[in-house]
């Protein structure tokens, strides 16, 4: 048996001598050292020997296999290095070749404007409401009823608001103001939130109107909130957003959910107030509606208007983007013309 072992070892060494690649080594390993390999066959027959012989032959077999394993490993390292060197010299990379051009996408100007407005208002202490409190598909309850909008108000008309066919009273929201109700039904004052989102209106489309656009709603309810706070916050917002103060004016107005109400105009960037097509010759562009939250609205959500007051505002994202970047047609935002979008 000893001789048999020596013979196999000699033949394994011969094979090893002839081996030229890692593949050959794998074959040798399989032939001699695997479970079905030649050494194992011998080890299986050890049980027929006397204890003394078992010990001698067994330890010889172990020694030989260990030596063989070491030689195979050494050859393996040698071949590996050689194959790697060959590969490296053959597959050299020319780092001076021009790379593949991968055009980068960009953030849509409405998204980046929304982000800027949100960041400006966050810096003034407002936080963004969760999406669940500001859905695009609304019931009339949130979009109109709880905002003190009378049943016969023209805004409720199908000429102005998109109704769904699925259920009565379900609309595509015409304003983000419904988020105010969602928030006040969930939270107690102090409340200081903003809700950005898309709104829908059944409009004839032109340079200044689209049948969907974007608003950012704001709501601040606490003790002792005054119209002075509203003006202070909005003026500061305009300064932050435009990076410098711009001529603005508060114009008194009417909304069913605020009393008193106002609209804020910013001087037209296109004509610097001289009057042009974009501002219909007025020299001003309206950017938002606002006011002190109507006591009826507060009562509706169970907030006592004798203790708390608040202000609210809703600004038009497209308007603010047009004013910052001197864009004179709202439709440019939505026809996805790359020549336009590329500029942002
Ligand atoms: N929702 C109004 C609109 O879409 C804008 C608005 C006005 C929002 C006054 C307000 C507000 O929060 O207080 O025209």
Short mmCIF file of C-alpha atoms and ligand atoms in Angstrom, two decimals:
data_model
loop_
_atom_site.label_atom_id
_atom_site.label_comp_id
_atom_site.label_asym_id
_atom_site.label_seq_id
_atom_site.Cartn_x
_atom_site.Cartn_y
_atom_site.Cartn_z
CA UNK A 1 0.00 0.00 0.00
CA UNK A 2 2.87 2.28 0.81
CA UNK A 3 4.27 1.65 -2.64
CA UNK A 4 0.92 2.32 -4.18
CA UNK A 5 0.85 5.67 -2.42
CA UNK A 6 4.32 6.55 -3.63
CA UNK A 7 3.34 5.57 -7.15
CA UNK A 8 0.27 7.76 -7.16
CA UNK A 9 2.26 10.60 -5.66
CA UNK A 10 4.90 10.23 -8.42
CA UNK A 11 2.26 10.22 -11.13
CA UNK A 12 0.56 13.26 -9.56
CA UNK A 13 3.90 15.06 -9.63
CA UNK A 14 4.35 14.12 -13.25
CA UNK A 15 0.91 15.51 -14.11
CA UNK A 16 1.79 18.62 -12.15
CA UNK A 17 4.98 18.99 -14.15
CA UNK A 18 2.94 18.93 -17.36
CA UNK A 19 0.22 21.30 -16.16
CA UNK A 20 0.00 24.54 -18.09
CA UNK A 21 -3.00 26.34 -16.69
CA UNK A 22 -5.26 26.78 -13.67
CA UNK A 23 -7.70 24.54 -15.48
CA UNK A 24 -5.16 21.71 -15.58
CA UNK A 25 -4.59 22.17 -11.86
CA UNK A 26 -8.28 21.86 -11.19
CA UNK A 27 -8.29 18.57 -13.06
CA UNK A 28 -5.34 17.28 -11.06
CA UNK A 29 -7.00 18.25 -7.85
CA UNK A 30 -10.13 16.37 -8.90
CA UNK A 31 -8.20 13.31 -10.03
CA UNK A 32 -6.13 12.89 -6.85
CA UNK A 33 -7.56 14.87 -3.98
CA UNK A 34 -11.33 14.95 -4.37
CA UNK A 35 -13.68 12.65 -2.52
CA UNK A 36 -13.57 10.24 -5.44
CA UNK A 37 -9.85 10.90 -6.02
CA UNK A 38 -7.17 8.25 -5.97
CA UNK A 39 -5.89 8.98 -2.47
CA UNK A 40 -9.30 8.71 -0.99
CA UNK A 41 -9.78 5.31 -2.61
CA UNK A 42 -6.72 4.14 -0.72
CA UNK A 43 -7.79 5.71 2.53
CA UNK A 44 -11.04 3.75 2.21
CA UNK A 45 -9.08 0.49 2.25
CA UNK A 46 -7.16 1.37 5.41
CA UNK A 47 -9.76 -0.38 7.50
CA UNK A 48 -8.48 -3.76 6.32
CA UNK A 49 -5.01 -3.18 7.82
CA UNK A 50 -3.65 -3.90 11.25
CA UNK A 51 -3.65 -1.01 13.70
CA UNK A 52 0.07 -0.57 13.36
CA UNK A 53 -0.08 -0.42 9.54
CA UNK A 54 -3.13 1.74 9.63
CA UNK A 55 -1.16 4.33 11.59
CA UNK A 56 1.88 4.23 9.29
CA UNK A 57 0.02 4.20 5.99
CA UNK A 58 -2.53 6.69 7.25
CA UNK A 59 0.05 9.25 8.27
CA UNK A 60 1.99 8.73 5.06
CA UNK A 61 -1.20 9.29 3.03
CA UNK A 62 -1.88 12.47 4.97
CA UNK A 63 1.63 13.74 4.50
CA UNK A 64 1.58 13.03 0.77
CA UNK A 65 -1.76 14.68 0.20
CA UNK A 66 -0.63 17.71 2.19
CA UNK A 67 2.51 18.00 0.07
CA UNK A 68 0.49 17.62 -3.11
CA UNK A 69 -1.95 20.30 -1.99
CA UNK A 70 0.93 22.68 -1.28
CA UNK A 71 2.52 22.09 -4.68
CA UNK A 72 -0.81 22.56 -6.44
CA UNK A 73 -1.36 25.80 -4.53
CA UNK A 74 2.10 27.07 -5.43
CA UNK A 75 1.56 26.31 -9.10
CA UNK A 76 -1.85 27.91 -8.87
CA UNK A 77 -0.34 31.15 -7.57
CA UNK A 78 2.27 31.08 -10.27
CA UNK A 79 -0.30 30.51 -13.07
CA UNK A 80 -2.65 33.07 -11.62
CA UNK A 81 0.02 35.75 -11.68
CA UNK A 82 1.06 34.80 -15.19
CA UNK A 83 -2.51 34.82 -16.51
CA UNK A 84 -3.18 38.14 -14.83
CA UNK A 85 -0.03 39.70 -16.29
CA UNK A 86 -1.00 38.49 -19.75
CA UNK A 87 -4.52 39.79 -19.38
CA UNK A 88 -3.30 43.17 -18.12
CA UNK A 89 -0.89 43.65 -20.98
CA UNK A 90 -3.44 42.50 -23.58
CA UNK A 91 -6.45 44.38 -22.27
CA UNK A 92 -4.83 47.71 -21.67
CA UNK A 93 -7.34 50.57 -21.33
CA UNK A 94 -6.80 53.73 -23.31
CA UNK A 95 -7.81 56.36 -20.79
CA UNK A 96 -7.54 59.07 -23.44
CA UNK A 97 -10.54 57.69 -25.40
CA UNK A 98 -13.60 59.94 -25.10
CA UNK A 99 -16.21 58.60 -22.64
CA UNK A 100 -19.84 57.82 -23.36
CA UNK A 101 -22.00 60.94 -23.06
CA UNK A 102 -24.93 60.40 -20.73
CA UNK A 103 -27.32 63.35 -20.84
CA UNK A 104 -28.41 64.37 -17.35
CA UNK A 105 -32.02 65.05 -16.52
CA UNK A 106 -32.95 68.25 -14.73
CA UNK A 107 -35.43 69.27 -12.11
CA UNK A 108 -38.51 70.86 -13.69
CA UNK A 109 -38.70 74.62 -13.02
CA UNK A 110 -42.04 74.19 -11.24
CA UNK A 111 -40.47 71.64 -8.91
CA UNK A 112 -37.40 73.79 -8.24
CA UNK A 113 -39.55 76.89 -7.68
CA UNK A 114 -41.76 74.92 -5.28
CA UNK A 115 -38.66 73.75 -3.44
CA UNK A 116 -37.37 77.32 -3.17
CA UNK A 117 -40.67 78.68 -1.90
CA UNK A 118 -40.96 75.84 0.61
CA UNK A 119 -37.39 76.42 1.82
CA UNK A 120 -38.05 80.18 2.21
CA UNK A 121 -41.18 79.52 4.28
CA UNK A 122 -39.49 76.80 6.31
CA UNK A 123 -36.84 79.35 7.25
CA UNK A 124 -39.71 81.43 8.68
CA UNK A 125 -40.86 78.52 10.86
CA UNK A 126 -43.50 76.80 8.68
CA UNK A 127 -43.49 73.05 8.21
CA UNK A 128 -44.88 71.03 5.30
CA UNK A 129 -48.04 69.01 5.98
CA UNK A 130 -48.03 65.28 5.17
CA UNK A 131 -49.54 64.38 1.76
CA UNK A 132 -52.45 62.64 3.45
CA UNK A 133 -53.66 66.03 4.73
CA UNK A 134 -53.48 67.60 1.28
CA UNK A 135 -55.10 65.31 -1.33
CA UNK A 136 -55.62 66.36 -4.96
CA UNK A 137 -58.93 64.55 -5.17
CA UNK A 138 -61.16 66.16 -2.59
CA UNK A 139 -64.72 66.18 -1.39
CA UNK A 140 -66.74 69.36 -1.64
CA UNK A 141 -66.71 69.30 2.16
CA UNK A 142 -62.99 70.18 2.29
CA UNK A 143 -62.72 72.13 -0.95
CA UNK A 144 -65.78 74.36 -0.31
CA UNK A 145 -68.18 73.66 2.60
CA UNK A 146 -65.79 73.97 5.51
CA UNK A 147 -64.14 76.97 3.87
CA UNK A 148 -67.36 78.89 4.23
CA UNK A 149 -68.06 78.86 0.48
CA UNK A 150 -71.82 79.31 -0.03
CA UNK A 151 -73.76 76.50 -1.77
CA UNK A 152 -74.56 78.81 -4.70
CA UNK A 153 -71.05 80.26 -5.09
CA UNK A 154 -70.02 80.41 -8.78
CA UNK A 155 -66.68 78.69 -8.03
CA UNK A 156 -68.68 75.50 -7.38
CA UNK A 157 -70.06 75.58 -10.87
CA UNK A 158 -68.99 72.84 -13.30
CA UNK A 159 -67.77 75.65 -15.52
CA UNK A 160 -65.12 76.34 -12.90
CA UNK A 161 -64.51 73.11 -11.01
CA UNK A 162 -63.90 69.59 -12.31
CA UNK A 163 -66.29 67.10 -10.75
CA UNK A 164 -65.53 63.38 -10.89
CA UNK A 165 -68.01 60.94 -12.37
CA UNK A 166 -67.31 58.33 -9.67
CA UNK A 167 -69.13 59.94 -6.81
CA UNK A 168 -71.25 62.96 -6.13
CA UNK A 169 -69.41 65.72 -4.27
CA UNK A 170 -65.95 64.50 -5.29
CA UNK A 171 -63.85 67.10 -7.11
CA UNK A 172 -60.34 67.68 -8.35
CA UNK A 173 -59.42 70.33 -5.81
CA UNK A 174 -59.66 73.86 -7.16
CA UNK A 175 -57.42 75.25 -4.40
CA UNK A 176 -55.01 73.97 -1.77
CA UNK A 177 -57.07 75.72 0.94
CA UNK A 178 -58.79 72.41 1.82
CA UNK A 179 -55.51 71.40 3.46
CA UNK A 180 -56.26 74.06 6.12
CA UNK A 181 -59.36 72.12 7.16
CA UNK A 182 -57.56 68.75 7.15
CA UNK A 183 -54.84 70.17 9.39
CA UNK A 184 -57.16 71.98 11.79
CA UNK A 185 -59.32 68.85 12.15
CA UNK A 186 -56.17 66.93 13.16
CA UNK A 187 -54.14 69.43 15.18
CA UNK A 188 -54.68 71.96 17.94
CA UNK A 189 -53.11 75.45 17.77
CA UNK A 190 -50.40 76.66 17.60
CA UNK A 191 -50.44 75.62 13.94
CA UNK A 192 -47.87 76.88 11.45
CA UNK A 193 -47.98 74.85 8.24
CA UNK A 194 -47.66 74.99 4.47
CA UNK A 195 -49.15 72.66 1.86
CA UNK A 196 -47.73 72.68 -1.67
CA UNK A 197 -49.63 70.98 -4.45
CA UNK A 198 -51.43 70.87 -7.78
CA UNK A 199 -54.89 72.34 -8.28
CA UNK A 200 -57.36 72.07 -11.17
CA UNK A 201 -59.74 74.55 -12.76
CA UNK A 202 -62.00 74.30 -15.75
CA UNK A 203 -60.38 77.23 -17.57
CA UNK A 204 -59.94 78.28 -21.15
CA UNK A 205 -56.20 77.99 -21.58
CA UNK A 206 -54.20 81.10 -22.50
CA UNK A 207 -50.84 82.76 -21.76
CA UNK A 208 -51.79 83.35 -18.13
CA UNK A 209 -54.16 80.47 -17.39
CA UNK A 210 -53.87 76.71 -17.50
CA UNK A 211 -56.43 74.12 -16.40
CA UNK A 212 -54.06 72.90 -13.72
CA UNK A 213 -51.40 74.79 -11.85
CA UNK A 214 -49.65 74.78 -8.49
CA UNK A 215 -50.24 76.53 -5.21
CA UNK A 216 -48.64 76.72 -1.82
CA UNK A 217 -51.09 77.11 1.02
CA UNK A 218 -50.02 78.59 4.33
CA UNK A 219 -51.80 78.64 7.69
CA UNK A 220 -50.80 80.17 11.00
CA UNK A 221 -53.19 79.87 13.96
CA UNK A 222 -52.27 80.88 17.50
CA UNK A 223 -53.19 83.38 20.20
CA UNK A 224 -52.83 87.08 19.24
CA UNK A 225 -52.09 86.64 15.54
CA UNK A 226 -52.76 89.88 13.67
CA UNK A 227 -52.85 91.21 10.14
CA UNK A 228 -49.50 92.83 10.99
CA UNK A 229 -48.02 89.33 11.41
CA UNK A 230 -49.44 88.35 8.03
CA UNK A 231 -47.86 91.36 6.30
CA UNK A 232 -44.56 90.84 8.09
CA UNK A 233 -44.33 87.17 7.12
CA UNK A 234 -45.29 87.74 3.47
CA UNK A 235 -42.94 90.71 2.99
CA UNK A 236 -40.12 88.74 4.53
CA UNK A 237 -40.97 85.78 2.30
CA UNK A 238 -40.81 87.99 -0.81
CA UNK A 239 -37.43 89.35 0.26
CA UNK A 240 -36.03 85.85 0.81
CA UNK A 241 -37.53 84.35 -2.35
CA UNK A 242 -36.46 87.12 -4.74
CA UNK A 243 -33.18 87.72 -2.91
CA UNK A 244 -33.97 91.43 -2.61
CA UNK A 245 -37.05 93.41 -1.81
CA UNK A 246 -39.31 93.98 -4.80
CA UNK A 247 -42.01 96.63 -5.05
CA UNK A 248 -45.16 94.95 -3.68
CA UNK A 249 -48.64 96.05 -2.75
CA UNK A 250 -51.42 94.63 -0.61
CA UNK A 251 -54.79 95.11 -2.28
CA UNK A 252 -57.98 94.50 -0.36
CA UNK A 253 -60.02 91.62 -1.74
CA UNK A 254 -62.59 89.01 -0.79
CA UNK A 255 -62.41 85.28 -0.03
CA UNK A 256 -65.18 83.39 1.80
CA UNK A 257 -62.70 81.84 4.24
CA UNK A 258 -60.84 85.00 5.32
CA UNK A 259 -61.95 88.32 6.76
CA UNK A 260 -60.42 90.74 6.02
CA UNK A 261 -58.89 89.44 2.79
CA UNK A 262 -56.17 90.79 0.54
CA UNK A 263 -54.23 90.02 -2.59
CA UNK A 264 -50.55 90.69 -2.98
CA UNK A 265 -49.10 92.03 -6.21
CA UNK A 266 -45.44 92.20 -7.16
CA UNK A 267 -44.20 94.68 -9.73
CA UNK A 268 -44.10 93.13 -13.20
CA UNK A 269 -40.56 92.04 -14.01
CA UNK A 270 -41.15 92.21 -17.77
CA UNK A 271 -41.84 95.96 -17.92
CA UNK A 272 -40.70 97.08 -14.44
CA UNK A 273 -44.10 98.55 -13.76
CA UNK A 274 -44.54 100.42 -17.02
CA UNK A 275 -47.31 98.11 -18.19
CA UNK A 276 -47.06 95.34 -20.79
CA UNK A 277 -48.93 92.39 -22.26
CA UNK A 278 -47.94 90.03 -19.42
CA UNK A 279 -49.40 92.30 -16.72
CA UNK A 280 -52.27 93.51 -18.96
CA UNK A 281 -50.85 96.99 -18.81
CA UNK A 282 -51.19 97.32 -15.01
CA UNK A 283 -47.50 97.05 -14.12
CA UNK A 284 -48.37 94.51 -11.37
CA UNK A 285 -48.74 90.73 -11.15
CA UNK A 286 -50.79 89.04 -8.47
CA UNK A 287 -48.92 86.29 -6.64
CA UNK A 288 -51.23 85.32 -3.81
CA UNK A 289 -54.45 85.64 -1.91
CA UNK A 290 -54.48 85.93 1.88
CA UNK A 291 -56.33 87.12 4.92
CA UNK A 292 -57.30 86.53 8.54
CA UNK A 293 -58.99 83.14 8.95
CA UNK A 294 -62.75 83.71 9.12
CA UNK A 295 -64.21 82.97 12.61
CA UNK A 296 -66.78 80.71 10.90
CA UNK A 297 -63.98 78.50 9.57
CA UNK A 298 -62.33 78.26 13.01
CA UNK A 299 -65.65 77.42 14.68
CA UNK A 300 -66.31 74.74 12.06
CA UNK A 301 -63.19 72.82 13.09
CA UNK A 302 -63.78 73.35 16.81
CA UNK A 303 -61.27 76.14 17.43
CA UNK A 304 -62.60 78.98 19.57
CA UNK A 305 -62.22 82.28 17.62
CA UNK A 306 -62.46 84.19 20.90
CA UNK A 307 -59.17 82.61 21.98
CA UNK A 308 -57.37 82.00 18.71
CA UNK A 309 -56.88 83.99 15.53
CA UNK A 310 -54.91 83.14 12.44
CA UNK A 311 -53.91 84.08 8.96
CA UNK A 312 -53.81 82.08 5.75
CA UNK A 313 -52.41 82.55 2.28
CA UNK A 314 -52.35 80.70 -1.02
CA UNK A 315 -49.66 81.55 -3.55
CA UNK A 316 -49.34 80.64 -7.21
CA UNK A 317 -46.13 78.76 -7.99
CA UNK A 318 -46.25 79.47 -11.74
CA UNK A 319 -46.72 83.18 -11.09
CA UNK A 320 -43.72 83.26 -8.76
CA UNK A 321 -41.59 81.36 -11.27
CA UNK A 322 -42.66 83.67 -14.11
CA UNK A 323 -41.73 86.71 -12.04
CA UNK A 324 -38.34 85.38 -11.05
CA UNK A 325 -37.27 84.12 -14.48
CA UNK A 326 -39.17 86.59 -16.69
CA UNK A 327 -41.33 83.93 -18.38
CA UNK A 328 -44.26 85.45 -20.23
CA UNK A 329 -46.40 82.39 -20.99
CA UNK A 330 -47.62 79.83 -18.43
CA UNK A 331 -48.02 77.18 -21.14
CA UNK A 332 -44.24 76.97 -21.49
CA UNK A 333 -44.14 75.09 -18.18
CA UNK A 334 -46.34 72.32 -19.49
CA UNK A 335 -45.55 71.61 -23.15
CA UNK A 336 -42.27 69.90 -22.26
CA UNK A 337 -40.22 71.71 -24.89
CA UNK A 338 -36.65 70.73 -24.04
CA UNK A 339 -35.30 74.02 -25.40
CA UNK A 340 -37.27 75.79 -22.67
CA UNK A 341 -36.63 73.29 -19.85
CA UNK A 342 -32.89 73.15 -20.57
CA UNK A 343 -32.44 76.75 -19.44
CA UNK A 344 -33.13 76.00 -15.77
N1 LIG B 1 -57.54 79.66 -2.38
C1 LIG B 1 -57.46 80.98 -2.97
C2 LIG B 1 -57.42 80.82 -4.50
O1 LIG B 1 -57.14 79.76 -4.97
C3 LIG B 1 -56.21 81.68 -2.53
C4 LIG B 1 -56.26 82.02 -1.09
C5 LIG B 1 -56.81 83.21 -0.67
C6 LIG B 1 -55.78 81.16 -0.14
C7 LIG B 1 -56.87 83.56 0.64
C8 LIG B 1 -55.82 81.49 1.19
C9 LIG B 1 -56.37 82.71 1.58
O2 LIG B 1 -55.35 80.72 2.15
O3 LIG B 1 -56.43 83.03 2.89
O4 LIG B 1 -57.68 81.76 -5.19
#
